[in-house]
PDB file of C-alpha atoms and ligand atoms in Angstrom:
ATOM      1  CA  UNK W   1     -11.898  -2.379   8.859  1.00 95.00           C
ATOM      2  CA  UNK W   2     -14.751   0.250   9.155  1.00 98.00           C
ATOM      3  CA  UNK W   3     -15.409   1.618   5.763  1.00 98.00           C
ATOM      4  CA  UNK W   4     -17.023   5.005   5.980  1.00 99.00           C
ATOM      5  CA  UNK W   5     -18.499   7.007   2.942  1.00 99.00           C
ATOM      6  CA  UNK W   6     -18.800  10.864   2.703  1.00 99.00           C
ATOM      7  CA  UNK W   7     -20.899  11.411   0.102  1.00 99.00           C
ATOM      8  CA  UNK W   8     -21.184  14.908  -1.400  1.00 98.00           C
ATOM      9  CA  UNK W   9     -24.714  15.775  -2.666  1.00 98.00           C
ATOM     10  CA  UNK W  10     -23.361  17.626  -5.591  1.00 98.00           C
ATOM     11  CA  UNK W  11     -21.106  17.005  -8.897  1.00 98.00           C
ATOM     12  CA  UNK W  12     -18.066  19.017  -7.600  1.00 98.00           C
ATOM     13  CA  UNK W  13     -15.268  16.631  -7.643  1.00 98.00           C
ATOM     14  CA  UNK W  14     -12.835  19.348  -6.149  1.00 97.00           C
ATOM     15  CA  UNK W  15     -15.183  20.005  -3.723  1.00 97.00           C
ATOM     16  CA  UNK W  16     -15.552  16.583  -2.332  1.00 98.00           C
ATOM     17  CA  UNK W  17     -11.722  16.543  -2.065  1.00 98.00           C
ATOM     18  CA  UNK W  18     -12.031  19.242   0.188  1.00 97.00           C
ATOM     19  CA  UNK W  19     -14.610  16.965   2.304  1.00 98.00           C
ATOM     20  CA  UNK W  20     -12.980  13.830   2.216  1.00 98.00           C
ATOM     21  CA  UNK W  21      -9.463  15.456   2.755  1.00 98.00           C
ATOM     22  CA  UNK W  22     -11.158  16.536   6.364  1.00 98.00           C
ATOM     23  CA  UNK W  23     -13.061  14.152   7.144  1.00 98.00           C
ATOM     24  CA  UNK W  24     -10.037  11.455   6.821  1.00 98.00           C
ATOM     25  CA  UNK W  25      -7.654  14.286   9.085  1.00 98.00           C
ATOM     26  CA  UNK W  26      -9.848  12.905  12.267  1.00 98.00           C
ATOM     27  CA  UNK W  27     -11.419   9.274  11.131  1.00 98.00           C
ATOM     28  CA  UNK W  28      -9.568   6.344  13.395  1.00 98.00           C
ATOM     29  CA  UNK W  29      -6.672   4.372  12.436  1.00 98.00           C
ATOM     30  CA  UNK W  30      -8.392   2.061  11.667  1.00 97.00           C
ATOM     31  CA  UNK W  31     -11.827   3.444   9.358  1.00 98.00           C
ATOM     32  CA  UNK W  32     -11.437   3.838   5.648  1.00 98.00           C
ATOM     33  CA  UNK W  33     -13.102   7.273   4.851  1.00 98.00           C
ATOM     34  CA  UNK W  34     -13.807   8.035   0.877  1.00 98.00           C
ATOM     35  CA  UNK W  35     -15.410  10.551  -0.567  1.00 98.00           C
ATOM     36  CA  UNK W  36     -18.104   9.926  -2.961  1.00 98.00           C
ATOM     37  CA  UNK W  37     -19.266  12.098  -5.135  1.00 98.00           C
ATOM     38  CA  UNK W  38     -22.364  12.098  -6.708  1.00 98.00           C
ATOM     39  CA  UNK W  39     -23.096  11.350 -10.269  1.00 96.00           C
ATOM     40  CA  UNK W  40     -26.459  12.492 -10.970  1.00 97.00           C
ATOM     41  CA  UNK W  41     -27.819  16.634 -10.062  1.00 97.00           C
ATOM     42  CA  UNK W  42     -26.827  19.738  -9.189  1.00 98.00           C
ATOM     43  CA  UNK W  43     -23.100  20.984  -9.466  1.00 98.00           C
ATOM     44  CA  UNK W  44     -24.083  22.544  -5.604  1.00 98.00           C
ATOM     45  CA  UNK W  45     -27.021  23.170  -4.132  1.00 98.00           C
ATOM     46  CA  UNK W  46     -28.176  26.006  -3.211  1.00 98.00           C
ATOM     47  CA  UNK W  47     -31.994  26.082  -3.411  1.00 98.00           C
ATOM     48  CA  UNK W  48     -34.780  24.178  -2.582  1.00 98.00           C
ATOM     49  CA  UNK W  49     -35.089  22.564  -6.193  1.00 98.00           C
ATOM     50  CA  UNK W  50     -30.731  21.460  -6.207  1.00 98.00           C
ATOM     51  CA  UNK W  51     -31.670  19.933  -2.622  1.00 98.00           C
ATOM     52  CA  UNK W  52     -34.165  17.814  -4.322  1.00 98.00           C
ATOM     53  CA  UNK W  53     -32.863  17.259  -7.005  1.00 98.00           C
ATOM     54  CA  UNK W  54     -29.492  16.604  -5.387  1.00 98.00           C
ATOM     55  CA  UNK W  55     -31.302  13.337  -3.829  1.00 98.00           C
ATOM     56  CA  UNK W  56     -31.293  10.561  -6.420  1.00 97.00           C
ATOM     57  CA  UNK W  57     -27.368  11.117  -6.779  1.00 97.00           C
ATOM     58  CA  UNK W  58     -27.251  10.626  -2.328  1.00 98.00           C
ATOM     59  CA  UNK W  59     -29.474   7.502  -2.242  1.00 97.00           C
ATOM     60  CA  UNK W  60     -26.989   5.324  -5.797  1.00 97.00           C
ATOM     61  CA  UNK W  61     -24.550   6.557  -3.954  1.00 98.00           C
ATOM     62  CA  UNK W  62     -25.822   5.168  -0.575  1.00 98.00           C
ATOM     63  CA  UNK W  63     -27.393   1.993  -2.518  1.00 97.00           C
ATOM     64  CA  UNK W  64     -23.807   1.221  -4.417  1.00 97.00           C
ATOM     65  CA  UNK W  65     -22.904   1.697  -0.792  1.00 98.00           C
ATOM     66  CA  UNK W  66     -24.728  -1.114   0.705  1.00 98.00           C
ATOM     67  CA  UNK W  67     -23.967  -3.316  -2.279  1.00 97.00           C
ATOM     68  CA  UNK W  68     -20.230  -3.463  -1.150  1.00 98.00           C
ATOM     69  CA  UNK W  69     -20.607  -3.591   2.002  1.00 98.00           C
ATOM     70  CA  UNK W  70     -20.301  -0.125   3.175  1.00 98.00           C
ATOM     71  CA  UNK W  71     -20.081   0.651   7.364  1.00 98.00           C
ATOM     72  CA  UNK W  72     -22.007   4.443   7.071  1.00 98.00           C
ATOM     73  CA  UNK W  73     -22.628   6.782   5.860  1.00 99.00           C
ATOM     74  CA  UNK W  74     -22.142  10.989   5.763  1.00 99.00           C
ATOM     75  CA  UNK W  75     -24.441  12.884   3.821  1.00 99.00           C
ATOM     76  CA  UNK W  76     -22.192  16.015   3.376  1.00 98.00           C
ATOM     77  CA  UNK W  77     -24.355  19.048   2.425  1.00 98.00           C
ATOM     78  CA  UNK W  78     -25.287  21.913   5.298  1.00 98.00           C
ATOM     79  CA  UNK W  79     -29.158  20.876   4.401  1.00 97.00           C
ATOM     80  CA  UNK W  80     -28.715  16.743   4.652  1.00 98.00           C
ATOM     81  CA  UNK W  81     -30.610  16.447   1.381  1.00 98.00           C
ATOM     82  CA  UNK W  82     -31.642  12.423   1.539  1.00 98.00           C
ATOM     83  CA  UNK W  83     -31.097  11.570   5.569  1.00 98.00           C
ATOM     84  CA  UNK W  84     -34.331   9.953   5.778  1.00 98.00           C
ATOM     85  CA  UNK W  85     -35.120   8.650   2.584  1.00 98.00           C
ATOM     86  CA  UNK W  86     -31.522   7.085   2.828  1.00 98.00           C
ATOM     87  CA  UNK W  87     -31.548   6.067   6.490  1.00 98.00           C
ATOM     88  CA  UNK W  88     -34.447   3.575   4.808  1.00 98.00           C
ATOM     89  CA  UNK W  89     -32.013   2.067   1.847  1.00 97.00           C
ATOM     90  CA  UNK W  90     -28.833   1.901   4.753  1.00 98.00           C
ATOM     91  CA  UNK W  91     -28.351  -0.762   7.058  1.00 98.00           C
ATOM     92  CA  UNK W  92     -25.219   1.503   9.414  1.00 98.00           C
ATOM     93  CA  UNK W  93     -25.630   4.925  10.211  1.00 98.00           C
ATOM     94  CA  UNK W  94     -26.374   7.401   8.165  1.00 99.00           C
ATOM     95  CA  UNK W  95     -25.518  11.104   9.664  1.00 99.00           C
ATOM     96  CA  UNK W  96     -26.368  14.021   7.669  1.00 98.00           C
ATOM     97  CA  UNK W  97     -23.629  17.111   8.491  1.00 98.00           C
ATOM     98  CA  UNK W  98     -26.294  19.755   9.764  1.00 98.00           C
ATOM     99  CA  UNK W  99     -27.831  17.649  12.487  1.00 98.00           C
ATOM    100  CA  UNK W 100     -23.796  16.604  13.544  1.00 98.00           C
ATOM    101  CA  UNK W 101     -23.069  20.026  13.287  1.00 98.00           C
ATOM    102  CA  UNK W 102     -25.635  21.052  15.920  1.00 98.00           C
ATOM    103  CA  UNK W 103     -25.194  18.585  18.543  1.00 98.00           C
ATOM    104  CA  UNK W 104     -21.441  18.874  18.752  1.00 98.00           C
ATOM    105  CA  UNK W 105     -22.214  22.666  19.204  1.00 98.00           C
ATOM    106  CA  UNK W 106     -24.804  21.623  21.362  1.00 98.00           C
ATOM    107  CA  UNK W 107     -22.394  20.741  23.425  1.00 98.00           C
ATOM    108  CA  UNK W 108     -19.862  23.642  23.215  1.00 98.00           C
ATOM    109  CA  UNK W 109     -21.628  26.833  24.565  1.00 97.00           C
ATOM    110  CA  UNK W 110     -25.248  27.525  25.746  1.00 97.00           C
ATOM    111  CA  UNK W 111     -26.253  28.903  22.075  1.00 98.00           C
ATOM    112  CA  UNK W 112     -24.607  28.586  18.691  1.00 98.00           C
ATOM    113  CA  UNK W 113     -24.975  30.441  15.517  1.00 98.00           C
ATOM    114  CA  UNK W 114     -24.701  29.414  12.089  1.00 98.00           C
ATOM    115  CA  UNK W 115     -22.960  31.007   9.078  1.00 98.00           C
ATOM    116  CA  UNK W 116     -23.624  29.605   5.234  1.00 98.00           C
ATOM    117  CA  UNK W 117     -23.635  30.294   2.201  1.00 98.00           C
ATOM    118  CA  UNK W 118     -25.941  32.260   0.367  1.00 98.00           C
ATOM    119  CA  UNK W 119     -28.810  33.920   2.501  1.00 98.00           C
ATOM    120  CA  UNK W 120     -31.544  31.532   0.899  1.00 98.00           C
ATOM    121  CA  UNK W 121     -30.531  28.495   2.199  1.00 98.00           C
ATOM    122  CA  UNK W 122     -31.235  30.278   5.673  1.00 98.00           C
ATOM    123  CA  UNK W 123     -35.173  28.778   5.700  1.00 97.00           C
ATOM    124  CA  UNK W 124     -33.481  25.797   5.281  1.00 97.00           C
ATOM    125  CA  UNK W 125     -31.501  25.396   8.607  1.00 98.00           C
ATOM    126  CA  UNK W 126     -33.936  27.075  10.435  1.00 98.00           C
ATOM    127  CA  UNK W 127     -36.250  24.066   9.156  1.00 98.00           C
ATOM    128  CA  UNK W 128     -33.611  22.049  10.381  1.00 98.00           C
ATOM    129  CA  UNK W 129     -32.713  23.476  13.441  1.00 98.00           C
ATOM    130  CA  UNK W 130     -36.570  22.845  14.649  1.00 98.00           C
ATOM    131  CA  UNK W 131     -36.311  19.627  13.293  1.00 98.00           C
ATOM    132  CA  UNK W 132     -33.057  18.921  15.176  1.00 98.00           C
ATOM    133  CA  UNK W 133     -34.323  20.241  18.238  1.00 98.00           C
ATOM    134  CA  UNK W 134     -31.499  22.869  18.032  1.00 98.00           C
ATOM    135  CA  UNK W 135     -34.495  25.562  18.264  1.00 97.00           C
ATOM    136  CA  UNK W 136     -33.200  26.491  22.108  1.00 97.00           C
ATOM    137  CA  UNK W 137     -29.281  26.458  21.343  1.00 98.00           C
ATOM    138  CA  UNK W 138     -29.631  27.984  17.585  1.00 98.00           C
ATOM    139  CA  UNK W 139     -29.472  31.845  18.416  1.00 98.00           C
ATOM    140  CA  UNK W 140     -29.322  33.570  14.945  1.00 98.00           C
ATOM    141  CA  UNK W 141     -28.641  31.908  11.300  1.00 98.00           C
ATOM    142  CA  UNK W 142     -26.506  34.787   8.820  1.00 98.00           C
ATOM    143  CA  UNK W 143     -25.588  34.157   5.242  1.00 98.00           C
ATOM    144  CA  UNK W 144     -21.662  35.444   3.496  1.00 97.00           C
ATOM    145  CA  UNK W 145     -23.752  35.622   0.271  1.00 97.00           C
ATOM    146  CA  UNK W 146     -20.755  33.423  -1.496  1.00 98.00           C
ATOM    147  CA  UNK W 147     -22.081  31.644  -3.444  1.00 98.00           C
ATOM    148  CA  UNK W 148     -20.806  27.888  -3.227  1.00 98.00           C
ATOM    149  CA  UNK W 149     -18.521  26.747  -6.166  1.00 97.00           C
ATOM    150  CA  UNK W 150     -16.769  30.985  -5.082  1.00 97.00           C
ATOM    151  CA  UNK W 151     -15.646  29.619  -2.057  1.00 97.00           C
ATOM    152  CA  UNK W 152     -12.788  27.467  -3.731  1.00 92.00           C
ATOM    153  CA  UNK W 153     -11.613  30.003  -5.756  1.00 94.00           C
ATOM    154  CA  UNK W 154     -12.356  33.809  -4.304  1.00 96.00           C
ATOM    155  CA  UNK W 155      -9.267  34.970  -2.736  1.00 97.00           C
ATOM    156  CA  UNK W 156     -11.788  36.553   0.041  1.00 97.00           C
ATOM    157  CA  UNK W 157     -13.914  33.918   0.795  1.00 97.00           C
ATOM    158  CA  UNK W 158     -11.800  32.931   3.878  1.00 97.00           C
ATOM    159  CA  UNK W 159     -11.413  35.981   5.349  1.00 98.00           C
ATOM    160  CA  UNK W 160     -15.551  36.741   4.611  1.00 98.00           C
ATOM    161  CA  UNK W 161     -16.412  33.905   6.281  1.00 98.00           C
ATOM    162  CA  UNK W 162     -15.116  34.768   9.600  1.00 98.00           C
ATOM    163  CA  UNK W 163     -15.963  38.193   9.447  1.00 98.00           C
ATOM    164  CA  UNK W 164     -19.665  36.969   9.964  1.00 98.00           C
ATOM    165  CA  UNK W 165     -18.741  34.298  12.200  1.00 98.00           C
ATOM    166  CA  UNK W 166     -17.680  37.440  13.597  1.00 98.00           C
ATOM    167  CA  UNK W 167     -20.511  39.715  13.466  1.00 98.00           C
ATOM    168  CA  UNK W 168     -22.776  36.902  13.978  1.00 98.00           C
ATOM    169  CA  UNK W 169     -20.894  35.576  17.178  1.00 98.00           C
ATOM    170  CA  UNK W 170     -21.891  39.814  18.510  1.00 98.00           C
ATOM    171  CA  UNK W 171     -25.018  40.374  17.429  1.00 98.00           C
ATOM    172  CA  UNK W 172     -26.865  36.970  18.609  1.00 98.00           C
ATOM    173  CA  UNK W 173     -24.446  36.680  21.212  1.00 98.00           C
ATOM    174  CA  UNK W 174     -23.333  33.634  21.161  1.00 98.00           C
ATOM    175  CA  UNK W 175     -20.858  31.399  22.267  1.00 97.00           C
ATOM    176  CA  UNK W 176     -19.332  28.887  19.114  1.00 98.00           C
ATOM    177  CA  UNK W 177     -20.204  29.263  15.683  1.00 98.00           C
ATOM    178  CA  UNK W 178     -21.216  26.309  13.240  1.00 98.00           C
ATOM    179  CA  UNK W 179     -19.925  26.365   9.255  1.00 98.00           C
ATOM    180  CA  UNK W 180     -23.170  26.107   6.972  1.00 98.00           C
ATOM    181  CA  UNK W 181     -21.200  24.419   4.462  1.00 98.00           C
ATOM    182  CA  UNK W 182     -19.231  21.090   3.187  1.00 98.00           C
ATOM    183  CA  UNK W 183     -17.305  23.621   1.524  1.00 97.00           C
ATOM    184  CA  UNK W 184     -15.808  25.550   4.678  1.00 97.00           C
ATOM    185  CA  UNK W 185     -14.972  22.643   6.130  1.00 97.00           C
ATOM    186  CA  UNK W 186     -11.376  22.967   6.080  1.00 96.00           C
ATOM    187  CA  UNK W 187     -11.227  26.749   7.520  1.00 97.00           C
ATOM    188  CA  UNK W 188     -12.703  25.932  10.950  1.00 96.00           C
ATOM    189  CA  UNK W 189      -9.633  25.774  12.726  1.00 96.00           C
ATOM    190  CA  UNK W 190      -8.346  28.578  11.478  1.00 97.00           C
ATOM    191  CA  UNK W 191     -11.707  30.886  12.012  1.00 98.00           C
ATOM    192  CA  UNK W 192     -12.180  29.251  15.798  1.00 98.00           C
ATOM    193  CA  UNK W 193      -8.296  30.362  16.699  1.00 98.00           C
ATOM    194  CA  UNK W 194      -9.387  34.415  15.104  1.00 98.00           C
ATOM    195  CA  UNK W 195     -12.655  34.326  17.045  1.00 98.00           C
ATOM    196  CA  UNK W 196     -11.858  31.871  20.325  1.00 98.00           C
ATOM    197  CA  UNK W 197     -14.939  30.458  20.337  1.00 98.00           C
ATOM    198  CA  UNK W 198     -15.376  27.151  19.375  1.00 98.00           C
ATOM    199  CA  UNK W 199     -16.090  26.630  15.116  1.00 98.00           C
ATOM    200  CA  UNK W 200     -17.477  23.407  14.406  1.00 98.00           C
ATOM    201  CA  UNK W 201     -17.419  21.289  11.018  1.00 98.00           C
ATOM    202  CA  UNK W 202     -20.193  19.164  10.113  1.00 98.00           C
ATOM    203  CA  UNK W 203     -18.104  17.180   7.527  1.00 98.00           C
ATOM    204  CA  UNK W 204     -15.554  15.880  10.929  1.00 98.00           C
ATOM    205  CA  UNK W 205     -18.499  16.007  13.441  1.00 98.00           C
ATOM    206  CA  UNK W 206     -20.555  14.001  11.342  1.00 99.00           C
ATOM    207  CA  UNK W 207     -17.575  11.215  10.328  1.00 98.00           C
ATOM    208  CA  UNK W 208     -17.110  11.013  13.842  1.00 98.00           C
ATOM    209  CA  UNK W 209     -20.477  10.344  14.568  1.00 98.00           C
ATOM    210  CA  UNK W 210     -20.555   7.059  12.342  1.00 99.00           C
ATOM    211  CA  UNK W 211     -17.566   6.182  13.112  1.00 98.00           C
ATOM    212  CA  UNK W 212     -18.524   6.446  16.997  1.00 98.00           C
ATOM    213  CA  UNK W 213     -22.119   4.419  16.600  1.00 98.00           C
ATOM    214  CA  UNK W 214     -20.689   1.584  14.068  1.00 98.00           C
ATOM    215  CA  UNK W 215     -18.049   1.343  17.024  1.00 98.00           C
ATOM    216  CA  UNK W 216     -20.776   0.895  19.756  1.00 98.00           C
ATOM    217  CA  UNK W 217     -22.247  -1.472  16.604  1.00 98.00           C
ATOM    218  CA  UNK W 218     -25.485   0.276  16.987  1.00 98.00           C
ATOM    219  CA  UNK W 219     -26.892  -0.185  13.343  1.00 98.00           C
ATOM    220  CA  UNK W 220     -30.197   2.082  11.427  1.00 98.00           C
ATOM    221  CA  UNK W 221     -33.569   0.307  12.719  1.00 98.00           C
ATOM    222  CA  UNK W 222     -35.578  -1.130  10.660  1.00 98.00           C
ATOM    223  CA  UNK W 223     -38.443  -1.710  13.124  1.00 97.00           C
ATOM    224  CA  UNK W 224     -40.634   0.944  12.073  1.00 95.00           C
ATOM    225  CA  UNK W 225     -39.948   4.419   9.829  1.00 98.00           C
ATOM    226  CA  UNK W 226     -36.771   3.830   8.690  1.00 98.00           C
ATOM    227  CA  UNK W 227     -37.534  -0.347   7.375  1.00 97.00           C
ATOM    228  CA  UNK W 228     -36.379  -1.075   3.902  1.00 96.00           C
ATOM    229  CA  UNK W 229     -39.682   0.613   1.119  1.00 95.00           C
ATOM    230  CA  UNK W 230     -42.116  -1.050  -0.076  1.00 94.00           C
ATOM    231  CA  UNK W 231     -40.860  -2.867  -3.605  1.00 92.00           C
ATOM    232  CA  UNK W 232     -42.655  -1.405  -6.173  1.00 92.00           C
ATOM    233  CA  UNK W 233     -41.509  -0.458 -10.110  1.00 91.00           C
ATOM    234  CA  UNK W 234     -40.233   2.783 -10.677  1.00 90.00           C
ATOM    235  CA  UNK W 235     -39.551   4.822 -13.853  1.00 88.00           C
ATOM    236  CA  UNK W 236     -36.591   6.121 -14.358  1.00 80.00           C
ATOM    237  CA  UNK W 237     -35.144   9.545 -15.428  1.00 61.00           C
ATOM    238  CA  UNK W 238     -35.446  13.001 -12.999  1.00 50.00           C
ATOM    239  CA  UNK W 239     -37.310  15.950 -14.390  1.00 47.00           C
ATOM    240  CA  UNK W 240     -34.723  18.299 -16.284  1.00 45.00           C
ATOM    241  CA  UNK W 241     -33.691  22.132 -14.822  1.00 45.00           C
ATOM    242  CA  UNK W 242     -36.215  25.112 -16.548  1.00 40.00           C
TER     243      UNK W 242
HETATM  244  C1  5HY C 301     -23.723  22.287   0.520  1.00 50.69           C
HETATM  245  N1  5HY C 301     -24.307  23.815  -0.405  1.00 50.69           N
HETATM  246  O1  5HY C 301     -22.803  22.248   1.952  1.00 50.69           O
HETATM  247  C2  5HY C 301     -24.417  23.191   0.730  1.00 50.69           C
HETATM  248  C3  5HY C 301     -24.398  25.057   1.553  1.00 50.69           C
HETATM  249  C4  5HY C 301     -25.604  25.098   1.310  1.00 50.69           C
HETATM  250  O2  5HY C 301     -23.784  21.750  -1.968  1.00 50.69           O
HETATM  251  N2  5HY C 301     -23.112  21.912  -0.086  1.00 50.69           N
HETATM  252  C5  5HY C 301     -23.693  22.432  -1.312  1.00 50.69           C
HETATM  253  O3  5HY C 301     -25.386  26.070   1.125  1.00 50.69           O
HETATM  254  O4  5HY C 301     -27.140  24.447   1.481  1.00 50.69           O
END
């Protein structure tokens, strides 16, 4: 039985539940998908600082997964935090939801828009689009200005995000949308039906990317940059905020 861990890099368990439900819904019947909540770090990731402090929790989860024989991992945060470091310590594939969502959207049209949470994270999405070679497809990046943890509690969140997606498609002239937050994973079908364009959620895209790679018997290469880190002593503890 293939085992995939979907890691929520923030420490909010209700968000992990939403993420896991979406990942489980698309996984094959012979694949076990487990949602993992980071045990250390920020309750949500909305800044470079949050992102930096989320990485130790991601790596701790991946290293635990390695001890338990997990076949592959999803990093379920749109900043893809710790992706390269996780690939160094994992034997199997590690896929970030931003890379998976952008790649999926690039197969569906000539250009996509990204709709994320706070405007201050737009730069990180732009950086990832460049890193993943997606600039020719990424027509624009927009923010709905809903804080990550309000996605679940704000009764108007779905409507606000749907309108932000509608406006993005109009303004960018794009023909697909990428949802820029793991917390939006359960909204893609509804928004796609409303707008009449493909709306891609990175959690399901990444889960199926990992499932495909493991099915093909493919693992992270240990020949070069993703080889195991050199053995050394690490002092414990992380910098406190404020
Ligand atoms: C995410 N933050 O997917 C990102 C979204 C963002 O806690 N989970 C978070 O705004 O970068």
